[in-house]
Coordinates of N, CA and C in Angstrom, one line a residue:
M11 N 87.3 92.5 106.1 CA 88.0 93.8 105.9 C 88.4 94.4 104.2
W12 N 88.7 95.0 104.1 CA 89.1 95.4 102.4 C 90.6 96.0 102.2
D13 N 91.2 95.2 101.3 CA 92.6 95.3 100.9 C 92.3 96.6 99.7
F14 N 92.4 97.9 100.5 CA 92.7 99.3 99.5 C 93.6 99.9 99.9
G15 N 93.8 101.0 99.0 CA 94.8 102.1 99.3 C 93.7 103.7 100.2
V16 N 94.1 104.4 100.7 CA 93.8 105.3 101.3 C 95.0 106.4 101.0
E17 N 94.3 108.0 100.5 CA 94.8 108.5 99.9 C 94.5 109.9 100.4
T18 N 95.6 110.9 101.1 CA 94.6 111.8 101.6 C 95.5 113.1 100.4
D19 N 94.7 114.2 100.8 CA 95.5 115.7 99.9 C 97.3 115.4 100.0
S20 N 97.5 114.9 100.5 CA 99.3 115.5 101.2 C 100.0 114.2 100.0
H21 N 99.3 113.0 99.6 CA 100.1 112.1 99.3 C 99.9 111.7 97.4
R22 N 98.9 113.5 96.8 CA 98.9 113.5 95.5 C 100.1 113.3 95.3
S23 N 100.3 112.9 93.8 CA 101.5 113.1 93.2 C 101.3 113.8 91.7
G24 N 100.6 114.5 91.5 CA 100.4 115.1 90.1 C 98.8 115.9 89.7
D25 N 99.6 116.7 89.1 CA 98.2 117.4 88.7 C 96.9 117.1 88.4
A26 N 96.9 115.9 87.0 CA 96.0 115.3 86.6 C 96.2 113.5 86.6
M27 N 95.1 113.1 87.1 CA 95.2 111.6 86.9 C 95.0 111.3 85.6
S28 N 95.5 109.9 85.9 CA 95.6 109.3 84.0 C 94.0 108.7 83.4
A29 N 93.9 108.0 82.5 CA 92.9 107.7 82.6 C 92.6 106.7 83.2
T30 N 93.4 105.5 83.3 CA 93.5 104.5 84.4 C 93.2 104.9 85.5
D31 N 93.8 106.3 86.2 CA 92.9 106.5 87.9 C 91.5 106.7 87.6
D32 N 91.0 107.5 86.7 CA 89.9 107.7 86.4 C 88.8 106.8 86.4
A33 N 88.7 106.2 86.0 CA 88.2 104.6 85.7 C 88.5 103.9 87.0
T34 N 89.2 103.9 88.2 CA 88.9 103.5 89.3 C 88.2 103.9 89.9
P35 N 86.9 102.7 90.5 CA 86.1 103.4 91.6 C 86.6 103.6 93.0
I36 N 85.8 105.1 93.4 CA 86.0 105.3 94.4 C 85.2 105.3 95.7
L37 N 85.4 104.9 96.5 CA 84.6 104.8 97.7 C 84.1 106.2 98.4
P38 N 82.8 106.4 98.1 CA 82.3 107.8 98.2 C 81.7 107.9 99.9
G39 N 81.4 109.0 100.3 CA 80.9 109.4 101.4 C 81.8 109.5 102.5
L40 N 83.2 109.6 102.7 CA 84.2 109.8 103.6 C 84.2 111.1 104.0
S41 N 84.3 111.2 105.6 CA 84.5 112.9 106.0 C 85.8 113.0 105.9
P42 N 86.4 114.1 105.7 CA 87.5 114.7 105.9 C 88.4 114.4 107.3
A43 N 89.6 114.6 106.9 CA 90.3 114.3 108.5 C 91.2 115.3 108.9
C44 N 91.5 116.4 109.5 CA 92.2 117.0 109.7 C 91.6 118.1 108.5
G45 N 91.1 118.5 108.2 CA 90.7 119.6 106.6 C 91.4 118.8 105.5
R46 N 91.8 117.9 105.4 CA 92.0 116.9 104.4 C 91.5 116.0 103.7
A47 N 90.7 115.8 102.2 CA 89.9 115.1 101.9 C 90.6 113.7 101.9
I48 N 89.9 112.8 102.2 CA 89.8 111.0 101.9 C 89.4 110.2 101.1
E49 N 90.5 109.5 100.3 CA 89.7 108.9 99.0 C 90.3 107.6 99.3
A50 N 89.1 106.6 99.2 CA 89.4 105.1 99.5 C 89.2 104.2 98.0
R51 N 90.5 103.9 97.6 CA 90.4 103.1 96.4 C 91.4 102.1 96.3
F52 N 91.1 101.3 95.1 CA 92.1 100.2 95.5 C 93.0 100.0 94.4
D53 N 93.8 101.4 94.3 CA 95.2 101.0 93.8 C 95.8 102.4 94.1
G54 N 95.6 102.5 95.5 CA 96.3 103.7 96.5 C 97.6 104.0 96.6
G55 N 97.9 104.7 97.4 CA 99.7 104.6 97.2 C 99.4 103.7 99.2
L56 N 99.3 104.3 100.2 CA 99.0 103.7 101.6 C 98.1 102.3 101.2
M57 N 98.9 101.0 101.2 CA 97.8 99.8 101.2 C 97.6 99.5 102.7
S58 N 96.4 98.9 103.0 CA 96.3 98.1 104.2 C 95.1 97.1 103.9
S59 N 94.8 96.4 104.9 CA 93.9 95.2 104.8 C 93.0 95.2 105.7
D60 N 93.1 96.9 106.8 CA 92.0 97.4 107.2 C 91.0 98.3 107.4
G61 N 90.6 98.2 105.8 CA 90.4 99.5 104.8 C 88.8 99.9 105.9
G62 N 88.3 98.6 106.0 CA 86.8 99.2 106.9 C 87.0 100.3 108.5
L63 N 87.8 100.4 108.6 CA 87.9 101.2 109.6 C 87.9 102.4 109.5
L64 N 87.6 102.7 108.1 CA 87.1 104.3 107.3 C 85.6 103.8 107.7
M65 N 84.9 103.1 107.5 CA 83.7 102.4 107.7 C 83.5 102.8 109.3
L66 N 83.7 101.9 110.4 CA 83.8 102.6 111.7 C 84.1 103.6 112.2
R67 N 85.2 104.5 111.3 CA 85.0 105.6 111.9 C 83.8 106.9 111.6
E68 N 83.4 106.4 110.2 CA 82.3 106.8 110.2 C 81.0 107.3 110.8
V69 N 80.9 105.8 111.3 CA 79.6 105.2 112.4 C 80.0 105.9 114.1
E70 N 81.7 105.5 114.2 CA 81.3 106.1 115.4 C 81.2 107.9 115.4
R71 N 81.6 108.7 114.0 CA 81.3 109.5 114.2 C 80.1 110.3 114.7
R72 N 79.0 109.3 113.9 CA 77.8 109.7 114.5 C 77.2 109.2 115.7
L73 N 77.8 108.2 115.9 CA 76.9 107.5 117.4 C 77.8 108.6 119.4
G74 N 79.2 108.4 118.6 CA 79.7 109.2 120.0 C 79.8 108.3 121.1
I75 N 79.9 107.0 120.8 CA 80.2 106.1 121.9 C 81.5 106.3 122.9
A76 N 82.6 106.8 122.3 CA 83.4 106.9 123.2 C 83.4 107.9 124.0
R77 N 82.9 108.9 123.5 CA 82.6 110.2 124.4 C 81.8 109.7 125.2
R78 N 80.9 109.5 124.9 CA 79.8 108.8 126.0 C 80.3 108.1 127.3
L79 N 80.8 106.8 126.7 CA 81.7 106.2 128.0 C 82.6 107.2 128.5
A80 N 83.6 107.4 127.9 CA 84.7 108.2 128.3 C 84.0 109.5 129.7
A81 N 82.8 110.0 129.1 CA 82.1 111.0 130.2 C 82.0 110.3 131.7
C82 N 81.8 109.1 131.4 CA 81.3 108.6 132.4 C 82.4 107.8 133.7
I83 N 83.7 108.3 133.4 CA 85.2 107.9 134.0 C 85.5 109.0 134.7
D84 N 86.2 108.6 135.6 CA 86.7 110.0 136.6 C 88.6 109.9 136.0
D85 N 88.8 110.7 135.5 CA 90.5 111.1 135.2 C 90.7 111.5 136.0
P86 N 92.3 110.8 136.9 CA 92.8 111.4 137.6 C 94.0 112.1 137.6
R87 N 94.4 112.3 136.0 CA 95.6 112.5 135.1 C 95.4 114.4 135.6
A88 N 96.3 115.0 135.5 CA 96.7 116.3 135.8 C 96.3 116.6 133.7
P89 N 95.4 117.8 133.9 CA 94.9 118.2 132.6 C 96.2 118.7 132.2
V90 N 96.8 119.4 132.5 CA 97.8 119.9 131.8 C 98.9 119.0 130.9
R91 N 98.9 117.7 131.5 CA 99.7 116.5 131.0 C 99.4 115.7 130.4
I92 N 97.7 115.7 130.0 CA 96.8 114.3 129.0 C 97.6 114.8 127.7
R93 N 98.2 113.5 127.3 CA 98.5 113.6 125.7 C 97.5 112.8 125.3
H94 N 96.4 111.8 125.8 CA 95.4 111.2 125.0 C 94.3 111.0 126.1
G95 N 93.4 112.1 125.6 CA 92.1 111.9 126.4 C 91.6 110.1 126.2
L96 N 90.6 110.4 127.3 CA 90.3 109.2 127.7 C 89.2 108.8 126.4
D97 N 88.6 109.3 126.3 CA 87.7 109.2 124.4 C 88.4 108.8 123.7
E98 N 89.7 109.1 123.6 CA 90.5 108.9 122.5 C 91.0 107.9 122.6
V99 N 91.2 106.9 124.1 CA 92.3 106.0 124.1 C 90.1 105.1 123.8
I100 N 89.7 105.1 124.5 CA 88.5 104.2 124.4 C 88.1 103.4 123.0
R101 N 88.0 105.0 121.8 CA 87.6 105.1 120.6 C 88.8 104.2 119.8
F102 N 90.3 104.3 119.6 CA 91.4 103.3 119.4 C 91.3 101.8 120.2
R103 N 90.8 101.7 121.2 CA 90.7 100.6 121.8 C 89.6 99.2 120.8
M104 N 88.1 100.4 121.1 CA 87.1 99.9 120.2 C 87.3 99.8 118.8
L105 N 88.0 100.5 118.4 CA 88.9 100.2 116.4 C 89.4 98.6 116.8
M106 N 90.9 98.6 117.7 CA 91.4 97.7 117.5 C 90.5 96.3 117.5
I107 N 89.4 96.7 118.5 CA 88.9 94.7 118.8 C 88.2 94.7 117.7
A108 N 87.6 96.0 117.1 CA 86.4 95.6 115.9 C 87.2 94.9 114.6
A109 N 88.5 95.7 114.4 CA 89.3 95.1 113.5 C 89.9 93.8 113.5
G110 N 89.6 93.1 114.7 CA 90.3 91.6 115.2 C 91.8 92.0 116.0
Y111 N 92.1 93.0 116.4 CA 93.6 93.1 117.4 C 92.9 93.2 118.8
E112 N 92.4 92.0 119.4 CA 91.8 92.1 120.6 C 93.1 92.3 121.6
D113 N 94.2 91.6 121.2 CA 95.0 91.6 122.3 C 95.6 93.3 122.3
G114 N 95.7 93.6 123.6 CA 95.8 95.5 123.6 C 97.6 95.7 123.5
N115 N 98.0 94.7 123.5 CA 99.9 94.3 123.6 C 99.7 95.5 122.0
D116 N 99.0 94.6 120.9 CA 98.3 95.2 119.7 C 99.1 96.8 119.3
A117 N 98.5 97.5 120.3 CA 98.3 98.9 120.5 C 100.2 99.5 120.0
D118 N 100.7 98.8 120.2 CA 102.4 99.3 120.4 C 102.7 99.4 118.9
S119 N 102.5 98.7 118.2 CA 102.5 98.3 116.6 C 101.9 99.0 115.9
L120 N 99.9 99.6 116.3 CA 99.2 99.8 115.2 C 98.8 101.3 115.4
R121 N 99.8 102.2 116.8 CA 99.9 102.9 117.3 C 100.4 104.2 116.1
T122 N 101.4 103.8 115.1 CA 101.5 104.4 114.0 C 101.3 103.9 113.0
D123 N 100.4 103.0 112.6 CA 99.8 102.6 111.3 C 98.9 103.8 110.3
P124 N 98.7 104.1 109.6 CA 98.6 104.9 108.8 C 96.7 105.6 108.9
L125 N 96.3 104.1 108.7 CA 94.9 104.0 108.9 C 94.2 103.9 110.0
F126 N 94.8 103.2 111.1 CA 94.6 103.7 112.6 C 94.9 105.0 112.9
K127 N 95.5 106.0 112.3 CA 95.6 107.4 112.8 C 94.5 108.1 112.0
L128 N 93.5 107.6 110.4 CA 92.7 108.2 109.9 C 91.7 108.2 110.6
A129 N 91.3 106.9 111.0 CA 90.0 106.7 111.7 C 90.2 107.1 113.4
M130 N 91.0 107.9 113.8 CA 91.5 108.1 115.0 C 91.3 109.8 114.8
E131 N 91.0 110.3 113.3 CA 91.6 111.5 113.3 C 92.7 112.5 113.4
R132 N 93.7 111.5 112.8 CA 95.2 112.4 112.4 C 95.5 112.2 111.3
L133 N 96.1 112.5 110.3 CA 97.3 112.6 109.3 C 98.2 111.8 109.6
P134 N 98.4 110.7 108.4 CA 99.6 109.8 108.8 C 100.7 109.9 109.1
E135 N 101.2 111.0 108.8 CA 102.3 111.8 109.3 C 102.2 112.7 110.5
D136 N 100.6 112.8 111.4 CA 101.0 113.1 112.6 C 101.8 112.4 113.7
A137 N 101.6 112.6 114.8 CA 102.0 111.8 116.4 C 101.9 110.6 116.4
A138 N 102.1 109.5 116.9 CA 101.8 108.1 117.5 C 100.4 108.7 118.4
L139 N 99.3 106.9 118.0 CA 98.5 107.1 119.1 C 98.8 106.8 120.1
C140 N 97.9 106.5 121.1 CA 98.1 106.2 122.8 C 99.1 104.6 123.0
S141 N 100.2 104.3 123.3 CA 100.9 103.6 123.7 C 100.1 102.1 124.7
Q142 N 100.5 101.0 124.6 CA 99.4 99.7 124.8 C 99.8 100.0 126.5
S143 N 100.6 100.6 127.1 CA 100.2 100.9 128.8 C 99.3 101.8 129.2
T144 N 99.6 103.1 127.8 CA 98.3 103.8 128.5 C 96.8 103.2 128.0
V145 N 96.3 102.0 127.1 CA 95.2 101.2 127.3 C 94.9 100.3 128.5
S146 N 96.3 99.9 128.7 CA 95.9 99.1 130.3 C 95.2 100.0 131.4
R147 N 96.4 101.1 131.7 CA 95.9 101.8 132.8 C 94.4 102.5 132.6
A148 N 93.7 103.0 131.1 CA 92.6 103.5 130.8 C 91.3 102.2 131.7
E149 N 91.7 100.8 130.8 CA 90.9 99.7 131.0 C 90.6 99.4 132.4
N150 N 91.7 100.4 133.4 CA 91.7 99.4 134.6 C 91.2 100.5 135.5
L151 N 90.9 101.5 135.0 CA 90.3 103.0 135.5 C 89.1 103.0 136.8
P152 N 88.2 102.5 135.8 CA 86.8 102.4 135.9 C 86.8 101.9 137.2
D153 N 86.4 102.1 138.0 CA 85.5 101.5 139.7 C 84.5 101.1 139.0
R154 N 83.5 100.6 140.4 CA 82.0 99.8 140.2 C 81.0 100.9 139.8
H155 N 81.2 102.3 140.5 CA 80.4 102.9 140.3 C 80.4 103.8 138.7
A156 N 81.4 103.5 138.3 CA 82.2 103.8 136.9 C 81.2 103.2 135.9
L157 N 81.5 102.0 136.2 CA 81.2 100.9 135.6 C 79.3 100.8 135.3
L158 N 78.6 101.1 136.4 CA 77.4 101.2 136.7 C 76.9 102.9 135.4
R159 N 77.6 103.8 135.5 CA 77.1 104.9 135.3 C 77.4 104.7 133.2
M160 N 78.8 103.7 132.7 CA 78.9 103.5 131.5 C 77.2 102.6 131.1
G161 N 76.9 101.9 132.1 CA 75.9 100.3 131.7 C 74.4 101.5 131.1
Q162 N 74.4 102.4 132.1 CA 73.2 103.3 132.1 C 73.6 104.0 130.2
A163 N 74.4 104.8 130.6 CA 75.3 105.8 129.3 C 74.3 104.7 128.0
M164 N 74.8 103.4 128.1 CA 74.4 102.6 126.7 C 72.9 102.5 126.3
V165 N 72.0 102.4 127.6 CA 70.8 102.3 127.7 C 70.0 103.5 127.6
E166 N 70.6 104.7 127.5 CA 70.4 105.9 127.5 C 70.8 106.0 125.6
H167 N 71.3 105.5 125.3 CA 72.3 105.5 123.4 C 70.8 105.1 123.2
Y168 N 70.4 103.0 123.7 CA 69.7 102.6 123.2 C 68.2 103.5 122.9
C169 N 68.0 103.9 123.6 CA 67.2 104.8 123.8 C 66.7 105.6 122.7
Q170 N 67.4 106.8 122.7 CA 67.6 108.0 122.1 C 67.7 106.8 120.3
S171 N 68.4 106.0 120.4 CA 68.5 105.4 118.9 C 66.8 105.3 118.4
F172 N 66.0 104.9 118.9 CA 64.4 105.6 118.3 C 64.2 106.2 118.1
R173 N 63.0 106.9 117.1 CA 62.7 108.5 116.4 C 61.4 108.8 117.3
Q174 N 60.2 107.1 118.0 CA 59.7 107.6 118.7 C 59.6 106.6 119.8
V175 N 59.0 107.0 120.4 CA 58.8 106.3 122.0 C 58.2 104.8 121.5
P176 N 58.4 103.9 121.7 CA 58.1 102.4 121.6 C 56.8 101.8 122.5
R177 N 55.6 101.5 121.7 CA 54.5 101.1 123.3 C 55.2 99.7 124.1
R178 N 56.1 99.3 123.0 CA 55.6 98.1 123.7 C 57.7 97.6 122.9
I179 N 58.3 96.8 123.9 CA 59.8 96.0 123.8 C 59.6 95.1 124.3
V180 N 60.6 94.2 123.4 CA 60.8 93.1 123.9 C 62.3 92.6 124.2
L181 N 62.7 92.0 125.3 CA 64.4 92.3 125.8 C 64.8 90.4 125.6
D182 N 65.4 90.4 125.1 CA 65.6 88.6 125.1 C 67.4 88.8 125.5
I183 N 67.3 87.7 127.0 CA 68.5 88.2 127.8 C 69.0 86.7 127.4
D184 N 70.1 86.5 128.0 CA 71.0 85.3 127.4 C 72.7 85.5 127.9
D185 N 73.2 84.2 128.2 CA 74.1 84.8 128.4 C 75.5 83.8 127.5
T186 N 76.4 84.5 126.9 CA 77.7 83.8 126.1 C 78.9 83.5 126.6
F187 N 79.4 82.2 125.7 CA 80.6 81.8 126.0 C 82.0 82.4 125.6
D188 N 82.8 82.9 126.3 CA 84.2 84.1 126.0 C 85.0 83.4 126.6
A189 N 85.7 82.9 125.9 CA 87.2 82.0 126.2 C 88.3 83.0 126.6
M190 N 89.4 82.5 127.4 CA 90.1 83.0 128.2 C 91.6 82.5 127.9
H191 N 92.4 83.4 127.8 CA 94.2 82.7 127.6 C 94.7 83.6 128.8
G192 N 95.2 82.6 130.2 CA 96.1 84.0 130.8 C 95.6 84.1 132.1
G193 N 95.6 85.2 133.0 CA 95.2 85.1 134.3 C 94.3 86.0 134.6
Q194 N 93.4 86.2 133.9 CA 92.5 87.5 133.8 C 91.7 87.1 135.1
Q195 N 91.0 88.3 135.7 CA 90.9 88.5 136.5 C 88.8 87.9 136.4
L196 N 88.0 87.7 137.5 CA 87.0 86.7 136.7 C 87.4 85.4 135.9
R197 N 88.1 85.0 135.6 CA 88.6 83.9 135.2 C 88.2 82.7 135.8
L198 N 87.2 81.4 135.4 CA 86.9 80.6 135.9 C 87.0 79.2 135.0
F199 N 87.3 77.8 135.5 CA 86.5 76.7 134.6 C 85.8 76.1 134.5
N200 N 85.0 76.5 133.1 CA 83.7 75.8 132.6 C 83.6 74.4 132.2
A201 N 83.0 73.8 133.3 CA 83.0 72.3 132.9 C 82.3 71.7 131.4
H202 N 81.3 72.7 131.2 CA 80.7 72.3 130.0 C 81.5 72.2 128.5
Y203 N 82.0 73.6 129.0 CA 82.8 73.8 127.6 C 84.9 73.8 127.7
D204 N 85.1 73.2 128.6 CA 86.2 72.1 128.9 C 87.4 73.4 129.3
E205 N 86.9 74.7 129.4 CA 87.7 76.0 129.1 C 87.7 76.7 130.3
Y206 N 88.7 77.5 130.5 CA 89.0 78.9 131.4 C 88.1 80.1 130.0
S207 N 87.2 80.3 130.7 CA 86.1 81.9 130.5 C 85.8 82.5 131.1
F208 N 84.5 83.8 130.7 CA 84.1 84.3 130.9 C 82.9 84.4 130.6
Q209 N 81.4 84.1 131.1 CA 80.5 84.3 130.3 C 79.9 85.4 130.4
P210 N 79.7 86.6 130.2 CA 78.7 87.7 130.0 C 77.5 87.4 129.6
I211 N 76.6 88.1 130.2 CA 75.3 88.2 129.9 C 74.7 89.4 128.9
V212 N 74.2 89.1 127.9 CA 73.8 90.2 126.4 C 72.4 90.2 126.6
V213 N 71.9 91.5 126.2 CA 70.4 91.5 126.7 C 70.6 92.3 125.2
F214 N 69.8 91.9 124.1 CA 69.5 92.5 122.6 C 67.7 92.7 123.1
D215 N 67.1 93.5 121.8 CA 65.6 93.8 121.8 C 65.4 93.0 120.7
G216 N 64.0 93.0 120.5 CA 63.5 92.0 119.5 C 63.7 92.3 118.2
E217 N 64.5 93.5 118.1 CA 64.5 94.1 116.8 C 66.4 94.1 116.3
G218 N 66.7 92.9 117.4 CA 68.3 92.7 116.9 C 69.0 94.0 117.7
R219 N 68.7 95.2 118.1 CA 69.3 96.0 118.8 C 70.4 95.9 120.3
M220 N 71.2 95.9 120.5 CA 72.2 95.7 121.5 C 71.3 96.9 122.7
V221 N 71.1 96.4 123.8 CA 70.5 96.7 125.4 C 71.5 97.1 126.4
A222 N 72.4 96.3 126.5 CA 73.3 96.0 127.8 C 74.1 95.2 127.5
A223 N 75.3 95.4 128.4 CA 76.0 93.9 128.4 C 76.5 93.9 129.8
L224 N 76.9 92.6 130.5 CA 78.1 92.3 131.9 C 78.8 91.2 131.8
L225 N 80.1 91.8 131.6 CA 81.0 90.7 132.1 C 80.8 90.0 133.3
R226 N 80.9 88.6 133.4 CA 80.9 88.0 134.9 C 81.6 86.8 134.6
P227 N 81.6 85.8 135.6 CA 82.5 84.5 135.8 C 81.9 83.8 134.7
A228 N 82.6 82.6 134.7 CA 81.5 81.4 133.8 C 81.1 80.6 134.6
C229 N 80.5 80.8 135.3 CA 79.3 80.2 136.1 C 77.7 80.6 135.9
R230 N 77.0 79.8 135.8 CA 75.3 80.0 135.6 C 75.3 80.9 136.9
P231 N 74.3 82.4 136.8 CA 74.1 83.3 137.7 C 72.8 82.6 138.6
S232 N 73.3 83.1 139.8 CA 72.1 83.0 140.2 C 70.8 84.0 140.1
G233 N 70.1 83.2 140.9 CA 68.4 83.8 140.8 C 68.6 86.0 141.7
R234 N 69.0 85.7 142.4 CA 69.3 86.9 143.1 C 70.2 87.7 142.4
Q235 N 71.3 87.2 141.7 CA 72.2 88.0 140.7 C 71.1 88.8 139.7
I236 N 70.5 87.7 139.0 CA 69.7 88.0 137.5 C 68.9 89.2 138.0
V237 N 68.0 89.3 139.5 CA 66.8 89.9 139.4 C 67.9 91.3 139.8
F238 N 69.2 91.0 140.7 CA 69.5 92.3 141.0 C 70.1 93.7 139.6
W239 N 70.5 93.2 138.2 CA 70.9 93.1 137.5 C 69.4 94.0 136.6
L240 N 68.6 92.9 136.6 CA 67.4 93.0 135.6 C 67.1 94.1 136.4
H241 N 66.4 94.4 137.8 CA 65.9 95.4 138.6 C 66.9 97.0 137.5
R242 N 68.0 96.9 137.8 CA 69.1 97.8 137.5 C 68.6 98.6 136.0
L243 N 68.7 97.3 135.2 CA 68.3 97.5 133.4 C 67.0 98.2 133.5
I244 N 66.3 97.8 134.0 CA 64.5 97.8 133.9 C 64.1 99.4 134.2
A245 N 64.8 99.9 135.3 CA 65.0 101.1 136.1 C 65.4 102.0 135.1
A246 N 66.6 101.7 134.6 CA 67.5 102.7 133.5 C 66.2 102.4 132.3
L247 N 65.9 102.2 131.9 CA 65.2 101.8 130.7 C 63.4 103.0 131.2
R248 N 62.8 102.3 132.2 CA 61.9 103.1 132.8 C 62.3 104.7 132.9
A249 N 63.4 105.5 133.4 CA 64.1 106.4 133.6 C 63.7 107.4 132.2
N250 N 63.7 106.6 130.9 CA 63.7 107.0 129.7 C 62.2 106.8 128.8
W251 N 62.1 105.7 129.2 CA 60.1 105.2 128.6 C 59.2 105.3 130.2
P252 N 58.6 105.9 130.8 CA 58.4 105.6 131.9 C 57.0 104.7 131.3
R253 N 56.1 104.9 130.3 CA 55.1 104.1 130.1 C 55.3 102.8 129.4
V254 N 56.4 102.8 128.6 CA 56.6 101.6 127.9 C 57.0 100.0 128.3
E255 N 55.9 99.5 127.8 CA 55.4 98.5 128.0 C 56.8 96.7 128.0
I256 N 57.1 96.2 129.0 CA 58.6 95.8 128.7 C 58.5 94.0 128.7
L257 N 59.0 93.2 128.1 CA 58.6 91.6 127.8 C 59.4 91.1 128.4
L258 N 60.3 90.4 128.8 CA 61.6 89.5 129.0 C 60.9 88.1 128.2
R259 N 62.3 87.9 127.5 CA 62.4 86.3 127.2 C 63.8 86.2 127.5
A260 N 63.9 84.8 128.0 CA 65.3 84.2 128.4 C 64.9 82.5 128.8
D261 N 66.6 82.0 128.7 CA 66.5 80.9 128.8 C 65.9 79.8 129.9
S262 N 65.4 79.0 130.2 CA 65.3 78.3 131.4 C 65.6 78.3 132.8
H263 N 67.5 78.4 132.4 CA 67.5 78.5 133.8 C 67.8 80.3 134.2
Y264 N 66.7 80.9 133.6 CA 67.1 82.2 134.2 C 65.4 82.4 134.9
C265 N 64.8 81.6 134.6 CA 63.3 81.4 135.1 C 63.3 81.1 136.5
T266 N 64.2 81.3 137.6 CA 64.2 81.0 139.1 C 63.1 81.8 140.1
P267 N 62.7 81.1 140.9 CA 62.1 81.6 142.1 C 62.0 83.3 141.6
E268 N 63.1 83.9 142.1 CA 63.7 85.2 142.6 C 63.1 86.0 141.0
V269 N 63.4 85.1 140.1 CA 63.1 86.7 138.7 C 60.9 86.4 138.9
L270 N 60.6 85.2 139.1 CA 59.6 85.2 138.1 C 58.8 86.0 139.5
R271 N 59.0 86.3 140.8 CA 58.3 86.7 141.5 C 58.4 88.6 141.1

């Protein structure tokens, strides 16, 4: 992330800028927030070490991932009492993690941060973003069916990223080690890494695009588990591309008799 200042129309202090200000390069291409222009520069008024959030904001505005995922979850709250929609909560959490704030407790200090507010389409003087308790409730809201819908939505997002249907795709499948601290659900001790962890499965295509991910305990998946998940993944891809040729690449422990059959 970069250290620079962010200035909105409401924070400009004078009619004309000095020659020094004119010589300061401005990062172009930032979308307005609440009708106010945004300028990112290295001598602005409100300084932040999370300037990259504005780039992530532009990416999320184009991709709409938070909106896609929120549409997969049934929100039990009374509509008239909702202050922070699920898409807003998910977007805030995504930005937190991307900026290095993985702990949900950080939401209570970041909810009033001016740059996080701008990244969430709010002005620095607007109301605070959602709290840690709201984030925690949202993270525990999806049930098994919602999680399946969210996974399918991400596969659809992957397919829609292509200008034309490919003739063939290569799927690279592997698991990755994710150390944990505390008493999280699904925690297991992994003797190889000598730590408690998750061991999610991740799938990228041959060009490096992410296709899917599955959070799971820190143990080697069985052949039956792999087949069950691959069947759903390939079915989701076939729903978008019925005739595409799919080649699977994986480490040896994925080559179980169940998978090879």
